Tab-separated table of N, CA and C and ligand atoms in Angstrom:
chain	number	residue	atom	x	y	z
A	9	UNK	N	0.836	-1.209	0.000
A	9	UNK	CA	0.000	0.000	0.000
A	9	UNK	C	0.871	1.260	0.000
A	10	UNK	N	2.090	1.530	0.426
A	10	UNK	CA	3.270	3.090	1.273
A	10	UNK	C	3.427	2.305	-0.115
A	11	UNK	N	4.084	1.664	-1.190
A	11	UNK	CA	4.684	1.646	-2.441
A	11	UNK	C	3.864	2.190	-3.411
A	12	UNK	N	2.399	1.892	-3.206
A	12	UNK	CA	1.479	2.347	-4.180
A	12	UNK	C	1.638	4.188	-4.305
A	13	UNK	N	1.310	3.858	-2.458
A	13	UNK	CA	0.751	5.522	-2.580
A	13	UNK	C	2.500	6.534	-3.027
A	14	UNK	N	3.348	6.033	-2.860
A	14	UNK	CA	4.467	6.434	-3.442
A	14	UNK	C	4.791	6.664	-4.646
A	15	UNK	N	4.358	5.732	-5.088
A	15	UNK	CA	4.050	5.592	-6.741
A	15	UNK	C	3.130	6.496	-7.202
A	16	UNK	N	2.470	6.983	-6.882
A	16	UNK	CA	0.718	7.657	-7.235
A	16	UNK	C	1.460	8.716	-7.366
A	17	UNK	N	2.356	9.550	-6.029
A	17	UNK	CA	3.045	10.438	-5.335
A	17	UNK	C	4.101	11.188	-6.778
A	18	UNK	N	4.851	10.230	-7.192
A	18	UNK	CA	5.638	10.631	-7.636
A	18	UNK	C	5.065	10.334	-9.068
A	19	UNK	N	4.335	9.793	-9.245
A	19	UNK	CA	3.323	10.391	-10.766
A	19	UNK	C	3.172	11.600	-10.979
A	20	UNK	N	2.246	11.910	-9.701
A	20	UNK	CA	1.235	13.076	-9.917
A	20	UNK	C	2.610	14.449	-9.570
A	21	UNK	N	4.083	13.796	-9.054
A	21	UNK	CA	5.065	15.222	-9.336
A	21	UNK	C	5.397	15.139	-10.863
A	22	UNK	N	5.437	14.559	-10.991
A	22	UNK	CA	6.294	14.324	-12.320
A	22	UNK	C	5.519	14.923	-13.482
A	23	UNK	N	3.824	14.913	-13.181
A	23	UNK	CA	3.354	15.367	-13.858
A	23	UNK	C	2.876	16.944	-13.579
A	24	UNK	N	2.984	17.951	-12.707
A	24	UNK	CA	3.268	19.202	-12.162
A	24	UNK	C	4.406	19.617	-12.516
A	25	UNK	N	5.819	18.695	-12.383
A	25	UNK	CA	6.854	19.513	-12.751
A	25	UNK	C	7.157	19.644	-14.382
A	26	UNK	N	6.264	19.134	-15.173
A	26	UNK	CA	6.234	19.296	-16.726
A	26	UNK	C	5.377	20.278	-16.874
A	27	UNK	N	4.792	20.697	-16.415
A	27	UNK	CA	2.947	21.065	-16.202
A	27	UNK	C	3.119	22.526	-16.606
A	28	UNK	N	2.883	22.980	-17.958
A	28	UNK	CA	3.449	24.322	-18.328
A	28	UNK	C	2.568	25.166	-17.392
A	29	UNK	N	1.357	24.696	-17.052
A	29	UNK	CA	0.778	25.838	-16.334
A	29	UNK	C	1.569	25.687	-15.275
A	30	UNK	N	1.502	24.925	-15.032
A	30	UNK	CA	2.273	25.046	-12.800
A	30	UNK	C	3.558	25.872	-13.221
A	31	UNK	N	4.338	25.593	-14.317
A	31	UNK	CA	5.297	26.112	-14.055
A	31	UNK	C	5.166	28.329	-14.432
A	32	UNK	N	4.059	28.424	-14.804
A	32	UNK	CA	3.987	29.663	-15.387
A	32	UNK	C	3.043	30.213	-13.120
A	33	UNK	N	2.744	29.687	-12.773
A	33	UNK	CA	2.198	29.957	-11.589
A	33	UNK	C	3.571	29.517	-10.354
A	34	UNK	N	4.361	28.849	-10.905
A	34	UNK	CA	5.604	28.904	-10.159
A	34	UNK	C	6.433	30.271	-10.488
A	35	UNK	N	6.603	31.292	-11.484
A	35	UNK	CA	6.482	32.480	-11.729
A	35	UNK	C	7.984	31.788	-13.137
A	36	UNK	N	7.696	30.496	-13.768
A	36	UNK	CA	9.050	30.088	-14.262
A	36	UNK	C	8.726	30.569	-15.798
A	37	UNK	N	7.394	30.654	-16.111
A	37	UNK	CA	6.909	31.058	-17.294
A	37	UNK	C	6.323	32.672	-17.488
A	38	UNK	N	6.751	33.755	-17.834
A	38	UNK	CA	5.425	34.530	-18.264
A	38	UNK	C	4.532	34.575	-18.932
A	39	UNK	N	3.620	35.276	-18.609
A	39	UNK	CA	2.245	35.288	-19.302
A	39	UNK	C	1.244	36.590	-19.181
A	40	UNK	N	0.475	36.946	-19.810
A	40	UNK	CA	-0.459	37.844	-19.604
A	40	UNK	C	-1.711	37.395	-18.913
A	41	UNK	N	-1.162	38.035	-17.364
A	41	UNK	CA	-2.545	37.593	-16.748
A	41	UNK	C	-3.916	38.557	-16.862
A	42	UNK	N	-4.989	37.754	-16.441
A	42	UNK	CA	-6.230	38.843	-16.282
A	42	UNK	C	-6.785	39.154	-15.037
A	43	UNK	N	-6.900	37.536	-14.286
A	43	UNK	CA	-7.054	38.057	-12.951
A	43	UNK	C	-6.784	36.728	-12.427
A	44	UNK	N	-6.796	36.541	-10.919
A	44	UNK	CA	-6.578	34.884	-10.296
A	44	UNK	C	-7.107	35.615	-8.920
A	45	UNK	N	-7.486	34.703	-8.122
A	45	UNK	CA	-8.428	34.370	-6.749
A	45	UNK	C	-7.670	32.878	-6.248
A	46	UNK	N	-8.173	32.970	-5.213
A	46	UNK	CA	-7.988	31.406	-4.522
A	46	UNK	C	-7.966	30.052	-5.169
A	47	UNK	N	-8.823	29.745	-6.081
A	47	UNK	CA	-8.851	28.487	-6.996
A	47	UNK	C	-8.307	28.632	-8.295
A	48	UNK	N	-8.322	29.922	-8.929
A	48	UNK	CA	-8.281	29.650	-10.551
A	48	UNK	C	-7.568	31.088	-10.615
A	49	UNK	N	-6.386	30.721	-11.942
A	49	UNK	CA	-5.896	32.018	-12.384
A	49	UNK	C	-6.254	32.137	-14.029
A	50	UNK	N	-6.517	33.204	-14.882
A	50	UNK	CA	-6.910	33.809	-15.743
A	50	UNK	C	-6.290	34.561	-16.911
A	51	UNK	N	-5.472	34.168	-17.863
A	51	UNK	CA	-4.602	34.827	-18.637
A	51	UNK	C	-4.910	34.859	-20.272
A	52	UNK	N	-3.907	35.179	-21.093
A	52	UNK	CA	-4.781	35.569	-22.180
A	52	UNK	C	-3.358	34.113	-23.124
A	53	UNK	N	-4.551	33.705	-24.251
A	53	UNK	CA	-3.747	32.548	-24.612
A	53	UNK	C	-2.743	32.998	-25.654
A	54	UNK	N	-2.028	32.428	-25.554
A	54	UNK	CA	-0.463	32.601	-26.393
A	54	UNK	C	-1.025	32.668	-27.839
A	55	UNK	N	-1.936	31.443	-28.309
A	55	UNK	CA	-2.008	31.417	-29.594
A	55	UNK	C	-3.628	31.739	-30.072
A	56	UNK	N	-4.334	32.551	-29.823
A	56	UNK	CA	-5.806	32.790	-29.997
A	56	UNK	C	-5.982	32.652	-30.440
A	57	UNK	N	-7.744	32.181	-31.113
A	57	UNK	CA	-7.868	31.919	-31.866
A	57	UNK	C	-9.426	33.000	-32.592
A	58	UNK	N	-9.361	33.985	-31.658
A	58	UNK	CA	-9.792	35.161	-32.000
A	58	UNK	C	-8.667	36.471	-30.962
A	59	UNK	N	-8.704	37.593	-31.118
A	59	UNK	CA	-8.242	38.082	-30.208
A	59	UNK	C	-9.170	38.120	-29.075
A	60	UNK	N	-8.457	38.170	-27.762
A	60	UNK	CA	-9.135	38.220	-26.209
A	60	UNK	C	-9.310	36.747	-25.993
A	61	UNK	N	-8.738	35.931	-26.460
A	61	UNK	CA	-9.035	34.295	-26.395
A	61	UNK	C	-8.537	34.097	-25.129
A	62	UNK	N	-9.227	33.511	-23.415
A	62	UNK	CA	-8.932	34.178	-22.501
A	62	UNK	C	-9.048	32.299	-21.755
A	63	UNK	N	-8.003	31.456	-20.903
A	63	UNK	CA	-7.791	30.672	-20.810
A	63	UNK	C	-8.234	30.336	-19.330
A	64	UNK	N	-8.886	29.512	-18.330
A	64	UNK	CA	-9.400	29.912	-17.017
A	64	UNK	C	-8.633	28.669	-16.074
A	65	UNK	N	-7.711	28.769	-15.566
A	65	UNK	CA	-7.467	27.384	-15.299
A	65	UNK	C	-7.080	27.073	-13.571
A	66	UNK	N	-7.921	26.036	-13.467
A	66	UNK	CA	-6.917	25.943	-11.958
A	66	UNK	C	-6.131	25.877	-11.402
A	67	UNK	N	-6.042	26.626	-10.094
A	67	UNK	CA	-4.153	26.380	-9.713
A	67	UNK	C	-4.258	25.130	-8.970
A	68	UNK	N	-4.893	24.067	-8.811
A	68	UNK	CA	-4.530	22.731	-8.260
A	68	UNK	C	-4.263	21.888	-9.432
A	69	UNK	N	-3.230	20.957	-10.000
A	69	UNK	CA	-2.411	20.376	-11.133
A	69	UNK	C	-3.873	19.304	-10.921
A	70	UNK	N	-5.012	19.514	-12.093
A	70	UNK	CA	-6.003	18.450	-12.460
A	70	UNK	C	-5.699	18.294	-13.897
A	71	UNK	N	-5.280	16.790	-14.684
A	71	UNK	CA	-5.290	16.546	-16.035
A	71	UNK	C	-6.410	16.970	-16.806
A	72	UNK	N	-7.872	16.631	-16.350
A	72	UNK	CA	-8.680	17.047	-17.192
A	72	UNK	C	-10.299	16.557	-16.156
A	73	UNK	N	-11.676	16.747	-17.105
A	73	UNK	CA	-12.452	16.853	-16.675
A	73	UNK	C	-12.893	15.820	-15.285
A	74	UNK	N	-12.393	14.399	-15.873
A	74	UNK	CA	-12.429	13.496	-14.873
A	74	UNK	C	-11.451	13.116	-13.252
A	75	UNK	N	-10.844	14.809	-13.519
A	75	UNK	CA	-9.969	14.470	-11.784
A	75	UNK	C	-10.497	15.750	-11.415
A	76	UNK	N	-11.388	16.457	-11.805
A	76	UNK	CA	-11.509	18.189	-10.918
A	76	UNK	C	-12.869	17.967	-9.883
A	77	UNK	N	-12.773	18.170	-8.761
A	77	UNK	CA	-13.750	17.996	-7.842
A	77	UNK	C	-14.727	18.510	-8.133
A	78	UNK	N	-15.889	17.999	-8.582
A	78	UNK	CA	-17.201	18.665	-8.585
A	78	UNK	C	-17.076	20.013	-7.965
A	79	UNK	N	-16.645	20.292	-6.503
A	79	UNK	CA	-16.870	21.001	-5.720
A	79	UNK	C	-16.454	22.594	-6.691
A	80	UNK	N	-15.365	22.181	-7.357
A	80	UNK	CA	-15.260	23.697	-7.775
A	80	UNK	C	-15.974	23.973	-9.294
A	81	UNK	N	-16.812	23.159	-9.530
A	81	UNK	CA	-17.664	23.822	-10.444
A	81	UNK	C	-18.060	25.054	-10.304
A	82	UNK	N	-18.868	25.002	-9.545
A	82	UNK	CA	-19.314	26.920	-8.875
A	82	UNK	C	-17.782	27.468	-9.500
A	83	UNK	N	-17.164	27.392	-9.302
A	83	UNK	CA	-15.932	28.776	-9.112
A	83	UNK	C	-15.955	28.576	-10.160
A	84	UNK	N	-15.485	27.755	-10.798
A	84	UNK	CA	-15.723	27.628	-12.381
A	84	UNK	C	-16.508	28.742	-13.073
A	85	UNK	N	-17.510	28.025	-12.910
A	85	UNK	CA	-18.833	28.938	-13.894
A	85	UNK	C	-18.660	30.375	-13.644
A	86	UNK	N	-18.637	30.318	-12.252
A	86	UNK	CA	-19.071	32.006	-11.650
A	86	UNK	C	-17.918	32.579	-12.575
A	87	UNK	N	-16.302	32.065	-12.965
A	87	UNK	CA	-15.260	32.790	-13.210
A	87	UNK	C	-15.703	33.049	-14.902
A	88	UNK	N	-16.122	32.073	-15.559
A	88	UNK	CA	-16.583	32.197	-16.972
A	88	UNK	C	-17.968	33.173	-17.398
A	89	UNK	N	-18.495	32.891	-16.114
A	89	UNK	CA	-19.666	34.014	-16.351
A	89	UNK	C	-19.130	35.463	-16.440
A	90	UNK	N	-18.006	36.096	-15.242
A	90	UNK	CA	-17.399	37.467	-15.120
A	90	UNK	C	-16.191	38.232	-16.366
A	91	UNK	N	-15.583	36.822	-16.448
A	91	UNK	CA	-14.563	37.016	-17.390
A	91	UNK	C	-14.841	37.240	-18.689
A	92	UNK	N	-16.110	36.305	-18.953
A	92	UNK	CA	-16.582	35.850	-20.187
A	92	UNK	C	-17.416	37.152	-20.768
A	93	UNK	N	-18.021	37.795	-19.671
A	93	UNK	CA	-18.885	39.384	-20.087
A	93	UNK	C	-17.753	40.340	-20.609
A	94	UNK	N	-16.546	40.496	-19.566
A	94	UNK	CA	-15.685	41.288	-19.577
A	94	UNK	C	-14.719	41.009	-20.901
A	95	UNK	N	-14.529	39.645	-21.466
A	95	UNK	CA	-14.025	39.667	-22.936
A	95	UNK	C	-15.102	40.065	-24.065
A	96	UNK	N	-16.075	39.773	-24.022
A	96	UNK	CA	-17.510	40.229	-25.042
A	96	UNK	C	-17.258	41.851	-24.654
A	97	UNK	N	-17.169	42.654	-23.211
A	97	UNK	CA	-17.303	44.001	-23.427
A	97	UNK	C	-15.816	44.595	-24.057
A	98	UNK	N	-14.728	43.669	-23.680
A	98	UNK	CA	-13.076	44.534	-24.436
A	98	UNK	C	-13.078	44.447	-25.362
A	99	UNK	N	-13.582	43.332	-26.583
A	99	UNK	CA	-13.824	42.832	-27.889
A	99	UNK	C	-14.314	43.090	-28.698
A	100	UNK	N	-15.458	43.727	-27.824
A	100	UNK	CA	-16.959	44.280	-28.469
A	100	UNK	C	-17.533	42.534	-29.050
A	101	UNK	N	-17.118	41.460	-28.969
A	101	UNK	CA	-17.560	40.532	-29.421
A	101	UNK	C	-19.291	40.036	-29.590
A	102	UNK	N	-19.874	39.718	-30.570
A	102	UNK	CA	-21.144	39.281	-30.692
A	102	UNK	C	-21.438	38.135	-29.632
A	103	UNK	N	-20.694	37.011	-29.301
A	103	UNK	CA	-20.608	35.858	-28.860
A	103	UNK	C	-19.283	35.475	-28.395
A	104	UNK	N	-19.993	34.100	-27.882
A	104	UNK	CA	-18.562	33.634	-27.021
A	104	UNK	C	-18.507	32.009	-27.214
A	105	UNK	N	-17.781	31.741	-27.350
A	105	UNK	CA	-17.441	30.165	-27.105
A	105	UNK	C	-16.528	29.802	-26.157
A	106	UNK	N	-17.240	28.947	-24.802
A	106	UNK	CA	-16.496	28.294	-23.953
A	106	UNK	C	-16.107	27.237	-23.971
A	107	UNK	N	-15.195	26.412	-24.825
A	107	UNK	CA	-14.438	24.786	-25.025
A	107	UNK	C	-13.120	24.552	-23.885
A	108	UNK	N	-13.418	23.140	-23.851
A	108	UNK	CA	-13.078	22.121	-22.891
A	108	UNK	C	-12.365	21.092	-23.594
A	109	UNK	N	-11.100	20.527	-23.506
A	109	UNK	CA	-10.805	19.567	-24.461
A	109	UNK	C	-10.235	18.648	-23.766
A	110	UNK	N	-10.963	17.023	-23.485
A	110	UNK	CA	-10.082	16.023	-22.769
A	110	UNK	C	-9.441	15.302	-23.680
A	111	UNK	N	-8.079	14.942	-23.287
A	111	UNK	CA	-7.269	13.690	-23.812
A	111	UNK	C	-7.090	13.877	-25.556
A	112	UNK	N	-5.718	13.490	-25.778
A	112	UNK	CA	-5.109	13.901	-27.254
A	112	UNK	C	-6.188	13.833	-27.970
A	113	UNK	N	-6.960	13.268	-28.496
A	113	UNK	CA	-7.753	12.893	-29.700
A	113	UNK	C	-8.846	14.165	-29.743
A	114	UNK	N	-9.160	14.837	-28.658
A	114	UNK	CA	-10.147	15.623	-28.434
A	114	UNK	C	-9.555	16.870	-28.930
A	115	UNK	N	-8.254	16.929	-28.666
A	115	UNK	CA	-7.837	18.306	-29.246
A	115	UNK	C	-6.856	18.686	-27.970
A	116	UNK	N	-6.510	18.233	-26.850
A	116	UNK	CA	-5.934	18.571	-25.553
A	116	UNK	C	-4.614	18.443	-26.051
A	117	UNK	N	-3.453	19.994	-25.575
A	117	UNK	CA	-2.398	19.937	-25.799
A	117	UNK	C	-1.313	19.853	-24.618
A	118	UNK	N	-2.729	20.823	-23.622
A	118	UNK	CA	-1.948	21.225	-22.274
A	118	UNK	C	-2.619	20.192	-21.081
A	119	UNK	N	-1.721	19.081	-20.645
A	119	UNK	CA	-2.637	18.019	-19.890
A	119	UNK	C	-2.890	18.693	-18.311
A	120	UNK	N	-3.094	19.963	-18.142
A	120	UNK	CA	-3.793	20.369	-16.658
A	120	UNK	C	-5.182	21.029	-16.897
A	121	UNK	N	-6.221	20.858	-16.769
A	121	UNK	CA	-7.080	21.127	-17.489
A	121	UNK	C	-7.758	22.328	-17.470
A	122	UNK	N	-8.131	23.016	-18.601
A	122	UNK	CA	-8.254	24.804	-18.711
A	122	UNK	C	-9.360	25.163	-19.324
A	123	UNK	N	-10.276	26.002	-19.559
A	123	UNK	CA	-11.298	26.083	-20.066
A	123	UNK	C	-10.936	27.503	-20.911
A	124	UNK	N	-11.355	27.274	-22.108
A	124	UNK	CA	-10.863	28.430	-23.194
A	124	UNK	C	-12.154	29.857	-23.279
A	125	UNK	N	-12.197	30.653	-23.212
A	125	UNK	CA	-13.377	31.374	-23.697
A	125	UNK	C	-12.438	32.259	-24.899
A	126	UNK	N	-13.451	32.322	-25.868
A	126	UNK	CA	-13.408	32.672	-27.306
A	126	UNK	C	-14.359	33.350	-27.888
A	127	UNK	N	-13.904	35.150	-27.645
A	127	UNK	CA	-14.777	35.605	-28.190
A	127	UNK	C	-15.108	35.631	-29.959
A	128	UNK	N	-16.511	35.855	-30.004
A	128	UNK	CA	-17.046	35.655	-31.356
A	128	UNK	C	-17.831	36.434	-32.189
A	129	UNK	N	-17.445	36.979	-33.481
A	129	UNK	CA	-17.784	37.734	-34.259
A	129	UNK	C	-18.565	37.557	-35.581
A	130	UNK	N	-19.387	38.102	-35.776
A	130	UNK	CA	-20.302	37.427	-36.823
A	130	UNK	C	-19.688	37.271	-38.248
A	131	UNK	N	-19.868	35.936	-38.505
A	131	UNK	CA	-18.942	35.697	-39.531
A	131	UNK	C	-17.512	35.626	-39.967
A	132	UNK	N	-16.790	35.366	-38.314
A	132	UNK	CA	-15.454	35.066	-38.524
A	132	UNK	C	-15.389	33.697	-39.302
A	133	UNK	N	-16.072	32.839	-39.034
A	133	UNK	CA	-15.434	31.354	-39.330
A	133	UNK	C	-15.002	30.363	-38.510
A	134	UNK	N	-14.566	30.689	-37.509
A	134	UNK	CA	-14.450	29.816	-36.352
A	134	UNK	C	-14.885	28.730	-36.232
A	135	UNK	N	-14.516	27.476	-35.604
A	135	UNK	CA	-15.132	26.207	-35.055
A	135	UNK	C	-16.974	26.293	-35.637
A	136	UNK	N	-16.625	25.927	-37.091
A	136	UNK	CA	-17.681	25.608	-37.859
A	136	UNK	C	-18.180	24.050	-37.213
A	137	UNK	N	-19.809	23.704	-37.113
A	137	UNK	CA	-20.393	22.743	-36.148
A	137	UNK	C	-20.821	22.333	-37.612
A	138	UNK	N	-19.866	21.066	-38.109
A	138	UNK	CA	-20.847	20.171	-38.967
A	138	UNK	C	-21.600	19.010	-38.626
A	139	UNK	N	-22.938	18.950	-38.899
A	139	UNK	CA	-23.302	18.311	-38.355
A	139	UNK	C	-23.725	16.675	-38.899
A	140	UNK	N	-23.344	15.723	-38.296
A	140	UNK	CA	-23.453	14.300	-38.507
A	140	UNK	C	-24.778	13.630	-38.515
A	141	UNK	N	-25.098	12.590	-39.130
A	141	UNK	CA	-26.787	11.755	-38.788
A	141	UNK	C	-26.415	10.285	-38.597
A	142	UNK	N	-27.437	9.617	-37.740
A	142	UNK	CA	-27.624	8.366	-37.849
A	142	UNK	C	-28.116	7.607	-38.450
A	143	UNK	N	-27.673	6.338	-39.210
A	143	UNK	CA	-27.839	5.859	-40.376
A	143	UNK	C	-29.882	5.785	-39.835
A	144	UNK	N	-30.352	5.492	-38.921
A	144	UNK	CA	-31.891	5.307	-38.157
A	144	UNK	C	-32.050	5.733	-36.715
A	145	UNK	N	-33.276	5.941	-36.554
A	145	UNK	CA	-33.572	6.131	-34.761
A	145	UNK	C	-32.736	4.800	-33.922
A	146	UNK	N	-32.877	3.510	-35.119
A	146	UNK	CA	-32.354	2.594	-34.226
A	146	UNK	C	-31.187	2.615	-33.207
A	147	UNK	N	-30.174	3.093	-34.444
A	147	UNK	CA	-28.868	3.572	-34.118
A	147	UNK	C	-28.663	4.162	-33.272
A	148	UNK	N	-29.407	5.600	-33.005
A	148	UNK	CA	-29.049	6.180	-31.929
A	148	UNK	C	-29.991	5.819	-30.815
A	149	UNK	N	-31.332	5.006	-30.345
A	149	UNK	CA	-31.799	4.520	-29.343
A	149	UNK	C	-31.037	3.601	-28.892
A	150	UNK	N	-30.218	2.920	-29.062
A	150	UNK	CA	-29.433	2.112	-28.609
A	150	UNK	C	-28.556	2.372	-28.216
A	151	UNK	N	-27.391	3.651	-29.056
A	151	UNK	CA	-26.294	4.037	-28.208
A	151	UNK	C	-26.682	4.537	-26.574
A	152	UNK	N	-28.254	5.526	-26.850
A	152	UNK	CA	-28.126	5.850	-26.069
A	152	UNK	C	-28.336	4.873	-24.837
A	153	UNK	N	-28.536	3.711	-24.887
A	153	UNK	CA	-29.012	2.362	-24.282
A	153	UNK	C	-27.948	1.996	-23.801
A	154	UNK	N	-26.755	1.753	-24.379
A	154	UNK	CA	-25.555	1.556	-24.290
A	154	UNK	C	-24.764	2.916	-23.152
A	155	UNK	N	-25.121	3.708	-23.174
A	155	UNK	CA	-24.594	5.023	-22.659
A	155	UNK	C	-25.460	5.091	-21.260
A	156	UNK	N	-26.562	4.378	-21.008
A	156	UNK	CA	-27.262	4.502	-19.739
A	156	UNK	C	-26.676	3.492	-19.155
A	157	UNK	N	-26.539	2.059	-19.139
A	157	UNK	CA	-25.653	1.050	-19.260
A	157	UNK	C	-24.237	1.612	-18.081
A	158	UNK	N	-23.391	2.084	-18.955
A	158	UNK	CA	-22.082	2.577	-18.673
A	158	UNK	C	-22.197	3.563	-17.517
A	159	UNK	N	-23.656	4.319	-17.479
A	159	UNK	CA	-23.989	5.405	-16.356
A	159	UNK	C	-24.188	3.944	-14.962
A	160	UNK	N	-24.195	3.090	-15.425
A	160	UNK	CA	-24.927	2.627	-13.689
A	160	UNK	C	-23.583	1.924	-12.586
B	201	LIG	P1	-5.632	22.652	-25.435
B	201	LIG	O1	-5.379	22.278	-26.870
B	201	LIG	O2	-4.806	21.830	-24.490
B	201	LIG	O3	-7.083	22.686	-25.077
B	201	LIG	O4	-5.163	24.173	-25.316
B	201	LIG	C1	-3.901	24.575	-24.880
B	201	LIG	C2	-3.827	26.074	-25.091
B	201	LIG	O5	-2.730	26.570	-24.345
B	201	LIG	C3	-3.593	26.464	-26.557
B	201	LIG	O6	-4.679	27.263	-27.020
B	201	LIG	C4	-2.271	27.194	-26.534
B	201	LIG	O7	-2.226	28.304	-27.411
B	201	LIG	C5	-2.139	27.608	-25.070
B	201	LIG	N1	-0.748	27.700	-24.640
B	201	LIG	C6	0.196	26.730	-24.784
B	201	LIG	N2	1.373	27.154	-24.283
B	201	LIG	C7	1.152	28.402	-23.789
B	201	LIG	C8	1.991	29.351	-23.139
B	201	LIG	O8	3.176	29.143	-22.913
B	201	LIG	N3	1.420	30.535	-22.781
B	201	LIG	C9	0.106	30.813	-23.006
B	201	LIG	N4	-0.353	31.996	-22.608
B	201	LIG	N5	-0.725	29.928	-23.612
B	201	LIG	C10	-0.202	28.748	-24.006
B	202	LIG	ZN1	-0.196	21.656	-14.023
C-alpha cells in the first residue's frame, strides 16, 4: 500500500513539474494575466484563436475533466460568467465560445485542465459545427441504451 501511494506520489510530481501551467504559476513562465483568486488564475492565450481568447485554469495540477472535484464547479462557472462578459465588453464581441478539451484525440495539448473562452464575431469562421446523422432512430436509441448502461 506506502509503495502504491508512493508511486501515485511521484506520478502526480512528475506530472506538475512538466505542467506548463504550474510552471507559469511557479512564476518560471510569463504570461499575460487577467485576474486569479484562490482556486483559478486567468490569462490571455499565447495562440488565440480570436483576439481576447482568454484561458481559465486551476491552480490545483487536475489533467482534465475526470480528476476536478465537482466542488469547484461553482468557481468555475461564476469565473466564466465574469470574465466571459468582460471579454464580449473589451472585444466588443457578438458571442462567445467556452471549449473544454479532454485527452489527445479531443484536441488537448496542455494536460492540466483549462477552459478556453473565445470571443465571437459574426462571420469570422471559427469552429464551424458540422453536423453528422444516424444511419436510423435505431442507431441512436441504442447508443443511447448503451450510454445509460455505462452510467450505472
Ligand atoms: P488545449 O489544446 O490543451 O485545449 O489548449 C492549450 C492552449 O494553451 C492552446 O490554445 C495554446 O495556445 C495555449 N498555450 C500553450 N502554451 C502556452 C503558453 O506558454 N502561454 C500561453 N499563454 N498559452 C499557451
Ligand atoms: Zn499543471
Amino acid at each position: 500500500m506506502l509503495s502504491f501511494m508512493f508511486f501515485f506520489m511521484l506520478m502526480r510530481y512528475s506530472d506538475v513539474s512538466d505542467c506548463i501551467f504550474c510552471a507559469m504559476q511557479r512564476g518560471e513562465i510569463p504570461f499575460a494575466e487577467v485576474v486569479s483568486n484562490e482556486f483559478l488564475f486567468a490569462f490571455m492565450d499565447i495562440g488565440p484563436l480570436n483576439h481576447g481568447h482568454v484561458l481559465i485554469v486551476p491552480k490545483e495540477h487536475y489533467a482534465n475533466i475526470f480528476e476536478v472535484p465537482p466542488s469547484l464547479g461553482a468557481e468555475v462557472i461564476n469565473a466564466m460568467q465574469g470574465i466571459g462578459k468582460a471579454v464580449m465588453e473589451a472585444t466588443g464581441a457578438g458571442g462567445l465560445n467556452v471549449v473544454q478539451n479532454n485527452f489527445a484525440p479531443s484536441g488537448q495539448a496542455v494536460f492540466h485542465i483549462h477552459w478556453h473562452l473565445i470571443p465571437r464575431f459574426e462571420g469570422d469562421g471559427l469552429l464551424k459545427w458540422t453536423p453528422g446523422k444516424y444511419e436510423n432512430n435505431n442507431q441512436m436509441t441504442s447508443l443511447a441504451e448503451k450510454i445509460r448502461k455505462a452510467l450505472a
